[in-house]
Coordinates of C-alpha atoms in Angstrom, one line a residue:
Chain A
X22 CA 76.2 78.4 57.8
X23 CA 74.1 75.1 58.7
X24 CA 70.3 74.7 58.6
X25 CA 71.0 73.6 62.7
X26 CA 72.4 77.4 63.1
X27 CA 69.6 79.2 60.7
X28 CA 66.6 77.0 63.4
X29 CA 68.1 78.1 66.8
X30 CA 67.7 81.7 65.5
X31 CA 64.4 81.5 64.4
X32 CA 62.8 83.0 68.1
X33 CA 65.0 84.8 68.9
X34 CA 64.5 87.0 65.1
X35 CA 60.6 86.0 66.4
X36 CA 61.1 87.8 70.0
X37 CA 63.3 90.7 68.7
X38 CA 60.6 91.3 66.0
X39 CA 57.6 91.2 68.4
X40 CA 59.6 93.2 70.7
X41 CA 59.9 96.6 67.2
X42 CA 56.3 95.9 66.9
X43 CA 55.5 96.4 70.4
X44 CA 57.6 99.9 70.6
X45 CA 56.2 100.2 67.8
X46 CA 52.4 101.0 68.5
X47 CA 53.4 101.7 72.3
X48 CA 55.8 103.7 72.5
X49 CA 55.8 107.6 70.1
X50 CA 58.5 108.6 68.1
X51 CA 59.9 111.0 71.2
X52 CA 59.5 107.9 73.6
X53 CA 61.9 105.8 70.9
X54 CA 64.4 107.9 70.4
X55 CA 64.4 109.2 73.7
X56 CA 65.1 105.2 74.8
X57 CA 67.8 104.9 72.4
X58 CA 69.7 107.8 73.2
X59 CA 69.5 106.2 77.4
X60 CA 70.1 102.8 75.6
X61 CA 73.7 104.4 74.2
X62 CA 74.7 105.7 77.2
X63 CA 74.5 102.7 79.5
X64 CA 75.8 100.8 76.4
X65 CA 79.1 102.2 78.1
X66 CA 77.6 101.2 81.9
X67 CA 77.0 97.5 80.3
X68 CA 80.3 97.8 78.8
X69 CA 82.8 98.5 82.1
X70 CA 80.3 95.8 84.2
X71 CA 81.8 92.9 81.5
X72 CA 84.7 94.2 82.6
X73 CA 85.0 93.0 85.6
X74 CA 82.3 90.8 86.2
X75 CA 83.2 88.6 82.8
X76 CA 85.8 89.1 81.8
X77 CA 87.6 88.7 85.9
X78 CA 85.3 87.2 86.4
X79 CA 84.0 89.0 89.7
X80 CA 80.7 91.1 90.6
X81 CA 82.2 94.3 91.2
X82 CA 80.1 96.5 93.9
X83 CA 82.1 100.1 93.6
X84 CA 79.6 99.9 90.0
X85 CA 77.1 101.7 92.4
X86 CA 79.3 104.6 93.6
X87 CA 81.6 104.4 90.6
X88 CA 78.5 106.0 89.1
X89 CA 78.0 108.5 91.6
X90 CA 81.3 109.3 91.1
X91 CA 81.0 110.3 87.7
X92 CA 78.0 112.5 87.6
X93 CA 79.4 114.2 90.4
X94 CA 82.6 114.7 88.6
X95 CA 80.7 116.2 85.8
X96 CA 78.2 117.8 87.1
X97 CA 80.1 120.2 88.8
X98 CA 82.8 121.0 86.5
X99 CA 80.1 121.4 83.9
X100 CA 78.1 123.5 86.3
X101 CA 81.4 125.6 86.4
X102 CA 81.9 125.7 82.6
X103 CA 83.7 123.0 81.9
X104 CA 81.3 120.3 80.7
X105 CA 83.7 118.2 78.1
X106 CA 87.1 118.6 80.9
X107 CA 84.1 117.1 83.3
X108 CA 83.4 113.6 81.7
X109 CA 87.2 113.0 81.0
X110 CA 88.0 113.9 84.4
X111 CA 84.1 111.7 86.0
X112 CA 86.1 108.9 83.6
X113 CA 89.7 110.2 85.4
X114 CA 87.9 109.4 88.7
X115 CA 86.2 106.0 88.3
X116 CA 89.8 104.6 86.5
X117 CA 90.7 105.5 90.0
X118 CA 88.4 104.1 92.2
X119 CA 88.5 100.9 90.6
X120 CA 91.5 101.6 91.7
X121 CA 91.5 101.1 94.4
X122 CA 89.1 98.8 94.9
X123 CA 91.2 96.4 92.9
X124 CA 94.7 96.3 95.0
X125 CA 91.8 95.5 98.8
X126 CA 91.5 93.0 96.8
X127 CA 94.7 92.1 95.3
X128 CA 97.3 93.9 97.7
X129 CA 95.6 93.7 101.0
X130 CA 93.3 89.8 100.2
X131 CA 89.6 91.1 101.3
X132 CA 87.2 89.6 99.8
X133 CA 86.1 90.8 96.1
X134 CA 82.9 91.5 96.9
X135 CA 83.5 92.9 100.8
X136 CA 86.4 94.9 98.7
X137 CA 83.5 96.8 96.3
X138 CA 81.2 97.9 99.1
X139 CA 84.2 99.3 100.9
X140 CA 85.0 101.2 97.6
X141 CA 81.0 101.6 97.2
X142 CA 80.3 103.0 100.9
X143 CA 83.6 105.2 101.3
X144 CA 82.2 106.9 97.4
X145 CA 79.0 107.9 99.2
X146 CA 81.4 110.4 101.4
X147 CA 83.7 111.5 98.8
X148 CA 80.4 112.0 95.7
X149 CA 78.4 114.2 99.0
X150 CA 81.8 116.3 99.2
X151 CA 82.7 116.5 95.6
X152 CA 78.4 117.5 95.3
X153 CA 79.3 120.5 97.8
X154 CA 76.7 118.6 100.2
X155 CA 74.4 119.1 97.9
X156 CA 72.6 115.7 97.1
X157 CA 71.2 117.8 93.4
X158 CA 72.8 119.7 91.4
X159 CA 70.9 121.6 88.4
X160 CA 72.8 121.9 85.6
X161 CA 69.8 124.4 83.7
X162 CA 70.7 127.0 81.6
X163 CA 75.2 126.1 82.0
X164 CA 76.3 124.7 78.6
X165 CA 76.9 121.0 79.0
X166 CA 78.2 119.1 76.1
X167 CA 74.5 118.2 74.3
X168 CA 74.2 122.1 74.2
X169 CA 77.9 122.4 72.8
X170 CA 76.7 120.2 69.6
X171 CA 73.8 122.0 69.1
X172 CA 75.0 125.1 68.6
X173 CA 77.8 123.5 66.1
X174 CA 75.0 121.6 64.0
X175 CA 73.0 122.2 61.6
X176 CA 69.4 123.2 62.7
X177 CA 67.4 120.4 63.4
X178 CA 69.9 117.6 63.3
X179 CA 68.7 115.0 65.7
X180 CA 71.9 116.0 68.8
X181 CA 71.4 113.4 71.5
X182 CA 71.5 110.8 68.8
X183 CA 74.7 111.9 67.5
X184 CA 76.1 112.7 70.1
X185 CA 75.2 109.4 72.7
X186 CA 75.4 107.1 69.4
X187 CA 79.4 108.2 68.4
X188 CA 80.8 109.0 72.2
X189 CA 79.3 104.8 72.3
X190 CA 81.1 103.9 68.8
X191 CA 84.2 105.5 69.7
X192 CA 84.0 103.4 73.0
X193 CA 83.0 100.4 71.3
X194 CA 85.3 100.6 69.1
X195 CA 88.9 101.6 72.2
X196 CA 87.0 98.2 73.9
X197 CA 87.6 96.1 71.2
X198 CA 90.9 97.7 70.0
X199 CA 92.2 97.0 73.7
X200 CA 91.4 93.4 74.2
X201 CA 92.9 92.4 71.3
X202 CA 96.4 94.1 73.1
X203 CA 99.0 92.1 74.4
X204 CA 97.5 93.9 77.8
X205 CA 94.0 93.2 77.0
X206 CA 94.5 89.8 75.9
X207 CA 96.7 89.8 79.2
X208 CA 94.4 90.8 81.3
X209 CA 91.5 88.4 79.5
X210 CA 93.3 85.2 80.9
X211 CA 93.5 86.2 84.2
X212 CA 90.2 86.2 84.9
X213 CA 89.6 82.6 82.4
X214 CA 92.9 80.6 84.5
X215 CA 95.1 82.6 86.3
X216 CA 97.3 79.7 87.5
X217 CA 97.9 79.8 83.3
X218 CA 98.7 83.7 83.3
X219 CA 100.8 83.1 87.0
X220 CA 102.6 80.5 84.8
X221 CA 103.7 82.9 81.6
X222 CA 105.2 85.8 84.2
X223 CA 101.8 88.0 83.4
X224 CA 101.6 89.4 87.1
X225 CA 97.2 88.7 88.3
X226 CA 97.7 91.0 91.1
X227 CA 98.4 93.6 88.4
X228 CA 95.4 93.2 85.0
X229 CA 93.1 93.0 88.4
X230 CA 93.4 96.0 89.6
X231 CA 93.5 97.4 85.7
X232 CA 90.3 95.8 85.2
X233 CA 88.7 97.1 87.8
X234 CA 90.2 100.7 86.7
X235 CA 88.9 100.7 82.9
X236 CA 85.6 99.5 83.9
X237 CA 84.7 101.5 86.8
X238 CA 86.4 104.1 84.0
X239 CA 83.2 103.2 81.4
X240 CA 80.9 103.4 84.7
X241 CA 82.2 106.7 85.8
X242 CA 82.3 108.5 82.3
X243 CA 78.2 106.5 81.8
X244 CA 77.7 109.1 84.5
X245 CA 79.2 111.8 83.3
X246 CA 77.4 111.4 80.2
X247 CA 73.9 110.6 82.0
X248 CA 74.1 113.7 84.2
X249 CA 75.1 116.2 81.2
X250 CA 71.6 114.9 79.1
X251 CA 70.1 115.0 82.1
X252 CA 70.9 118.1 82.6
X253 CA 70.3 116.7 86.7
X254 CA 72.7 115.2 88.9
X255 CA 71.4 113.3 91.9
X256 CA 73.8 112.0 94.3
X257 CA 72.0 108.7 95.1
X258 CA 71.9 108.1 91.3
X259 CA 73.7 105.0 91.1
X260 CA 71.8 102.6 93.4
X261 CA 71.3 100.0 91.3
X262 CA 73.4 100.0 88.3
X263 CA 75.1 97.5 89.2
X264 CA 71.8 94.8 88.3
X265 CA 70.5 97.1 85.7
X266 CA 74.8 96.4 84.1
X267 CA 74.2 92.6 85.2
X268 CA 70.3 93.3 83.6
X269 CA 71.5 94.2 79.9
X270 CA 74.1 91.9 79.7
X271 CA 71.7 88.9 80.0
X272 CA 69.4 90.2 77.6
X273 CA 71.8 90.6 75.0
X274 CA 73.4 86.9 76.1
X275 CA 70.0 85.6 75.1
X276 CA 70.8 87.5 70.7
X277 CA 74.0 86.9 70.7
X278 CA 76.1 84.9 73.0
X279 CA 79.0 84.6 74.4
X280 CA 81.8 83.1 72.7
X281 CA 83.9 86.3 70.9
X282 CA 84.5 89.7 71.9
X283 CA 82.4 90.4 69.2
X284 CA 79.4 89.2 70.7
X285 CA 80.4 89.8 74.6
X286 CA 80.3 93.5 72.9
X287 CA 77.6 93.6 71.1
X288 CA 75.5 91.7 74.3
X289 CA 76.2 94.6 76.6
X290 CA 75.5 97.2 73.5
X291 CA 72.1 95.6 73.1
X292 CA 71.8 94.5 75.9
X293 CA 71.2 98.2 77.5
X294 CA 69.4 99.2 74.6
X295 CA 66.9 96.7 74.7
X296 CA 67.1 96.1 79.2
X297 CA 65.8 100.7 78.6
X298 CA 63.3 99.6 75.8
X299 CA 61.8 97.6 78.1
X300 CA 61.3 99.9 80.7
X301 CA 60.4 101.8 78.1
X302 CA 57.5 100.0 77.5
X303 CA 56.8 98.6 80.9
X304 CA 56.3 102.3 82.2
X305 CA 54.3 103.3 79.4
X306 CA 51.7 100.1 80.4
X307 CA 51.6 101.5 84.2
X308 CA 54.1 101.0 86.1
X309 CA 56.1 103.1 88.5
X310 CA 59.8 104.8 88.4
X311 CA 59.8 103.3 91.8
X312 CA 59.5 99.8 90.9
X313 CA 62.9 99.9 88.5
X314 CA 64.6 98.7 91.2
X315 CA 62.2 95.5 92.1
X316 CA 62.3 95.1 87.7
X317 CA 65.6 95.3 87.7
X318 CA 66.6 92.9 90.3
X319 CA 63.5 90.3 89.3
X320 CA 65.3 89.9 85.9
X321 CA 68.5 89.1 87.0
X322 CA 67.6 86.9 89.8
X323 CA 65.1 85.1 87.2
X324 CA 67.7 84.6 84.2
X325 CA 70.4 84.0 86.7
X326 CA 68.1 80.9 87.9
X327 CA 66.6 79.8 84.8
X328 CA 69.2 76.7 84.3
X329 CA 68.5 75.2 87.7
X330 CA 64.8 76.0 87.8
X331 CA 64.9 73.9 84.2
X332 CA 67.0 70.4 85.7
X333 CA 64.8 71.3 87.8
X334 CA 61.8 70.4 86.4
X335 CA 63.3 67.9 84.0
X336 CA 64.3 65.9 86.6
X337 CA 61.0 66.3 88.4
X338 CA 59.4 65.1 85.1
X339 CA 61.7 62.4 84.1
X340 CA 60.8 61.1 87.8
X341 CA 57.1 60.7 86.9
X342 CA 57.5 59.3 84.4
X343 CA 59.7 57.1 85.6
X344 CA 56.9 56.1 87.9
X345 CA 54.3 55.8 86.2
X346 CA 55.7 53.7 83.9
X347 CA 56.0 51.3 86.6
X348 CA 52.1 51.8 87.6
X349 CA 51.2 51.1 84.5
X350 CA 53.8 47.7 83.9
Chain B
X13 CA 121.9 76.3 87.0
X14 CA 119.3 75.2 89.9
X15 CA 120.8 75.6 93.3
X16 CA 119.3 74.6 96.1
X17 CA 120.3 75.2 100.1
X18 CA 119.3 73.8 102.6
X19 CA 116.0 74.5 101.7
X20 CA 113.0 74.4 104.9
X21 CA 109.5 75.1 104.8
X22 CA 106.6 73.4 107.0
X23 CA 103.0 73.6 106.5
X24 CA 100.5 74.7 109.5
X25 CA 103.1 75.6 111.6
X26 CA 102.2 75.4 115.4
X27 CA 98.9 73.3 114.7
X28 CA 97.8 69.8 115.2
X29 CA 98.6 69.4 111.2
X30 CA 102.2 70.6 111.1
X31 CA 104.2 68.6 108.8
X32 CA 108.0 69.3 106.9
X33 CA 107.3 69.2 103.8
X34 CA 111.3 69.3 103.0
X35 CA 113.7 69.5 105.7
X36 CA 116.9 71.1 104.7
X37 CA 116.9 70.4 101.6
X38 CA 119.6 70.5 99.4
X39 CA 120.4 69.6 95.8
X40 CA 122.5 71.5 93.0
X41 CA 121.2 70.2 89.5
X42 CA 123.8 71.0 86.8
X43 CA 123.0 72.5 83.0
X44 CA 121.2 70.5 80.0
X45 CA 119.8 67.9 83.4
X46 CA 117.0 66.6 82.6
X47 CA 115.9 65.1 86.2
X48 CA 113.2 62.5 86.8
X49 CA 111.8 63.0 90.9
X50 CA 110.4 60.2 92.3
X51 CA 108.8 59.3 96.1
X52 CA 105.8 58.1 97.7
X53 CA 102.3 60.5 98.5
X54 CA 103.6 63.4 100.6
X55 CA 107.6 62.9 100.5
X56 CA 107.4 66.5 98.7
X57 CA 107.9 66.3 95.2
X58 CA 105.5 68.3 94.3
X59 CA 106.2 71.7 97.6
X60 CA 109.8 70.6 95.6
X61 CA 108.3 72.2 92.2
X62 CA 105.6 75.0 93.8
X63 CA 109.4 76.4 95.4
X64 CA 110.9 76.3 93.1
X65 CA 109.0 78.2 91.0
X66 CA 107.5 80.7 93.7
X67 CA 104.1 79.4 94.2
X68 CA 105.0 78.0 98.3
X69 CA 107.5 81.1 99.9
X70 CA 110.7 78.7 102.1
X71 CA 110.9 79.5 105.9
X72 CA 114.6 79.2 105.4
X73 CA 117.1 78.5 102.4
X74 CA 117.9 79.8 99.5
X75 CA 117.7 79.0 95.9
X76 CA 119.8 79.5 93.5
X77 CA 119.0 79.4 89.5
X78 CA 121.8 80.7 87.0
X79 CA 123.9 82.0 90.1
X80 CA 121.2 84.3 90.5
X81 CA 119.1 84.6 93.9
X82 CA 115.5 83.8 93.2
X83 CA 114.0 82.8 96.3
X84 CA 112.1 86.4 97.2
X85 CA 111.6 86.5 93.5
X86 CA 107.4 86.3 92.9
X87 CA 105.7 83.3 90.8
X88 CA 105.4 85.7 88.5
X89 CA 109.1 86.9 87.4
X90 CA 110.3 82.8 87.8
X91 CA 107.9 82.9 85.2
X92 CA 109.8 84.3 83.6
X93 CA 112.3 82.3 83.2
X94 CA 110.6 79.2 84.1
X95 CA 108.2 77.1 82.3
X96 CA 105.8 74.6 84.3
X97 CA 103.0 72.2 83.1
X98 CA 100.8 71.1 85.8
X99 CA 99.1 67.3 86.6
X100 CA 95.4 69.2 85.6
X101 CA 95.5 69.5 82.5
X102 CA 92.6 72.1 83.0
X103 CA 95.5 74.8 84.7
X104 CA 97.3 75.3 81.7
X105 CA 95.2 77.3 79.7
X106 CA 92.6 79.9 79.2
X107 CA 90.2 77.5 78.2
X108 CA 87.4 80.2 77.0
X109 CA 90.3 81.9 74.8
X110 CA 91.9 80.1 71.9
X111 CA 94.8 78.2 70.2
X112 CA 96.0 81.2 68.9
X113 CA 95.8 83.4 72.0
X114 CA 97.1 81.0 74.4
X115 CA 100.0 80.9 71.9
X116 CA 100.4 84.6 71.5
X117 CA 100.2 84.9 76.2
X118 CA 102.5 82.4 76.0
X119 CA 105.5 84.0 73.4
X120 CA 105.1 87.6 75.7
X121 CA 107.4 85.9 78.5
X122 CA 108.8 87.7 79.9
X123 CA 108.2 90.0 78.0
X124 CA 106.4 93.4 78.7
X125 CA 102.8 94.2 78.2
X126 CA 101.7 96.1 75.5
X127 CA 99.7 97.9 73.9
X128 CA 100.2 96.5 70.8
X129 CA 98.4 94.0 68.8
X130 CA 98.2 90.5 70.8
X131 CA 99.0 88.6 68.2
X132 CA 101.0 89.3 64.6
X133 CA 100.9 87.8 61.6
X134 CA 104.7 86.8 61.6
X135 CA 103.1 85.1 65.3
X136 CA 101.1 83.1 63.7
X137 CA 102.9 81.8 61.1
X138 CA 105.7 80.5 63.5
X139 CA 102.6 78.7 65.4
X140 CA 101.5 76.9 63.0
X141 CA 104.9 75.6 62.1
X142 CA 105.5 74.6 65.7
X143 CA 101.9 72.8 66.4
X144 CA 102.3 71.1 63.3
X145 CA 105.5 69.6 64.9
X146 CA 102.7 67.8 67.7
X147 CA 101.6 65.8 64.9
X148 CA 98.2 66.5 67.0
X149 CA 96.5 68.4 63.6
X150 CA 95.9 71.5 65.8
X151 CA 97.5 73.7 63.1
X152 CA 93.7 74.3 61.3
X153 CA 91.9 74.2 64.5
X154 CA 94.0 78.0 65.2
X155 CA 90.5 80.3 66.0
X156 CA 89.1 77.5 67.7
X157 CA 88.6 77.9 72.1
X158 CA 91.3 75.3 73.7
X159 CA 87.7 74.8 76.2
X160 CA 87.4 72.3 73.3
X161 CA 90.4 70.4 72.9
X162 CA 91.3 66.7 75.0
X163 CA 92.8 66.3 78.2
X164 CA 95.8 65.7 75.7
X165 CA 95.6 68.3 73.1
X166 CA 95.7 70.4 75.9
X167 CA 97.9 68.9 77.3
X168 CA 100.9 69.4 73.9
X169 CA 100.0 72.6 74.0
X170 CA 100.8 73.4 76.9
X171 CA 104.3 72.2 76.6
X172 CA 104.6 74.5 73.7
X173 CA 103.3 77.4 75.3
X174 CA 106.0 76.4 78.6
X175 CA 109.0 75.9 75.5
X176 CA 108.2 78.3 72.5
X177 CA 110.5 81.0 74.2
X178 CA 112.9 79.1 75.8
X179 CA 113.2 78.3 79.5
X180 CA 115.9 78.1 81.6
X181 CA 114.1 75.7 83.8
X182 CA 110.9 73.6 83.2
X183 CA 109.3 71.9 85.3
X184 CA 106.7 69.3 84.5
X185 CA 104.9 67.8 87.6
X186 CA 103.2 64.9 86.3
X187 CA 102.2 66.5 83.3
X188 CA 101.1 62.8 81.9
X189 CA 99.1 61.1 85.0
X190 CA 95.8 62.3 83.7
X191 CA 96.0 61.0 80.4
X192 CA 94.8 57.6 79.0
X193 CA 98.0 55.3 78.2
X194 CA 98.6 56.0 74.7
X195 CA 98.1 59.6 75.2
X196 CA 100.4 59.8 77.7
X197 CA 102.5 58.0 75.5
X198 CA 102.1 60.4 73.0
X199 CA 102.8 63.5 75.0
X200 CA 105.8 61.6 77.0
X201 CA 107.4 61.8 73.7
X202 CA 106.7 65.3 72.0
X203 CA 108.2 66.0 75.8
X204 CA 111.5 64.3 75.4
X205 CA 111.0 65.6 71.3
X206 CA 111.1 69.1 72.2
X207 CA 113.8 69.0 76.0
X208 CA 116.3 67.5 73.7
X209 CA 116.0 69.9 70.9
X210 CA 116.6 73.0 72.7
X211 CA 118.6 71.6 75.5
X212 CA 116.8 73.1 78.3
X213 CA 117.6 71.6 81.8
X214 CA 114.3 69.5 83.4
X215 CA 112.5 68.6 86.3
X216 CA 110.3 65.8 85.9
X217 CA 108.1 64.7 89.0
X218 CA 106.9 61.1 87.5
X219 CA 104.5 58.2 89.4
X220 CA 105.8 55.8 85.6
X221 CA 109.3 54.4 86.9
X222 CA 109.3 53.6 83.0
X223 CA 109.2 56.2 82.9
X224 CA 111.7 58.0 85.7
X225 CA 114.3 55.6 84.1
X226 CA 113.5 56.3 80.3
X227 CA 113.5 59.7 80.3
X228 CA 116.4 61.9 81.6
X229 CA 119.6 61.6 82.2
X230 CA 119.5 61.7 86.6
X231 CA 116.5 60.6 89.4
X232 CA 116.4 62.0 92.7
X233 CA 113.5 59.3 94.7
X234 CA 112.3 61.9 97.8
X235 CA 110.9 60.3 101.3
X236 CA 109.5 63.4 103.9
X237 CA 110.9 66.4 102.9
X238 CA 114.8 64.9 102.3
X239 CA 116.4 63.3 98.9
X240 CA 116.8 59.6 100.3
X241 CA 119.1 58.9 97.1
X242 CA 120.4 60.4 93.2
X243 CA 120.3 57.9 91.0
X244 CA 123.6 59.6 88.1
X245 CA 126.1 58.0 85.6
X246 CA 126.5 54.5 85.9
X247 CA 124.4 53.6 88.9
X248 CA 121.4 54.9 86.9
X249 CA 122.6 52.7 83.6
X250 CA 123.0 49.1 85.9
X251 CA 118.6 49.9 87.7
X252 CA 116.5 47.9 86.6
X253 CA 112.8 49.0 87.9
X254 CA 112.9 46.0 90.0
X255 CA 116.2 47.7 92.1
X256 CA 114.0 51.5 91.3
X257 CA 110.6 49.6 93.1
X258 CA 112.7 48.2 95.6
X259 CA 113.9 51.4 97.0
X260 CA 110.6 53.8 96.2
X261 CA 108.0 51.4 98.6
X262 CA 110.4 50.5 101.0
X263 CA 110.3 54.6 100.6
X264 CA 106.7 54.3 100.6
X265 CA 106.9 52.6 103.7
X266 CA 108.5 55.3 106.0
X267 CA 105.3 56.8 105.3
X268 CA 103.1 54.2 105.9
X269 CA 104.6 53.4 109.8
X270 CA 104.3 57.0 110.5
X271 CA 100.9 56.9 109.6
X272 CA 100.1 53.7 111.4
X273 CA 102.2 55.3 114.4
X274 CA 99.6 58.2 114.8

């Protein structure tokens, strides 16, 4: 590592240390572990959005709907005594939702953003149907994957951390492996240069459909796990998930950049966790839960517009300086 | 080898901008031919390429490759047997992926993309060997994202990608036009070597008339979507740039007068 690289790391390290100190002062131990658990679960959401937003280079609005789809499927199966099947099927359901968006976009030539909105809107009804028309379903005293492991693992073990961390770790490994397979490489190339992909005898339409399926499978899995984690499912729980996921990815990229697959995956996971901590901190100093969406919207808007604002400031500064120089002369 | 029968394609049909890009176009290319294609702007050269590789569907007519009717095949399906280079060096490679990943993708041409690892150790040895032959030092930068390479390097890499699985047909659409003269010369040299080594049937569009005569064994001149001239054998040996230039500009004049009339 050269000295230049180390110098560029200093502000990031200071930022992380500062954040850790504030977290330690502001939050209680239960809050710290609770937020970490949530961070692990929401990493799945960030990884899913990373696949559509960064790899396919298309913002996919299906996310808000497929998250709730995952919640609905998982909560209903857990309610009827099949928590594991619930998670598995929420993944399948999410993949199907993603395929619908993909097919709309590629085979039927619907605008990418509109294709997502169409699926999202349709999913509102589908989700309510799955939840038998109830906007809320509680898993009070029902078995969830968490209660299952609580019985198996020794007493006093940090079950929730182990389960959420374990799931995230497995998903990270699978995503990393997949992106390095022939199929995964073709998927990455599709978002990078579609001309090249078609000229290399790859069906770019099929790749997009596969990409959206995987992205939404991960998002729905996140919804499925979070529902059992909270022991409750809400038909409106998915609103704002795309923006929250984008915020996570953007925060992560500040630390790790987006140069290699490893750094991208780390960005998603660490970003999602950091984002949850930021929310917890904001809550601990008095922010209300109803302001969360506004908060995430601001983070994304600000983070994306920073380069433009920076350019504008530099330009204005240079112009003022040049003007000043002339007056002085 | 490659046969086009009465191919018609019209852009902006039924509008004031209607333009016949290819009209009743016939062409027959033998196996192992290296055909250079010249013609003024709007003569239909790029349309010809796009029709052969499937970017545009034809209005009528048939295209055969190796006696197989490929008229209805999609672009990615034809890409299994057709290698292609664009004029824009940025189009042929994926900028955020490394050199070896790009080559790995190209090496899977025509095969099913599975869940096996994208690049094997054996592949890397092969890629290094082939890259070393280009003489651009790329073999030591296998992990570099392609976006960091120069236009010439990217075009040379694209050429390797298009031919790493020997295609039945190679299409070159002014692939050196966006490069500086020295780099263009080098890329042209590499092209000629690869085509000769593998005896690939090739169709090359160029605006450089010297190149059109220096390389290949046959030259065709297009004008207004038709085959104006087909120069091969002894005719071609006796052809000079001056003579060809006259023909070339006369075909360009046609378009000019047409435009003036409008």
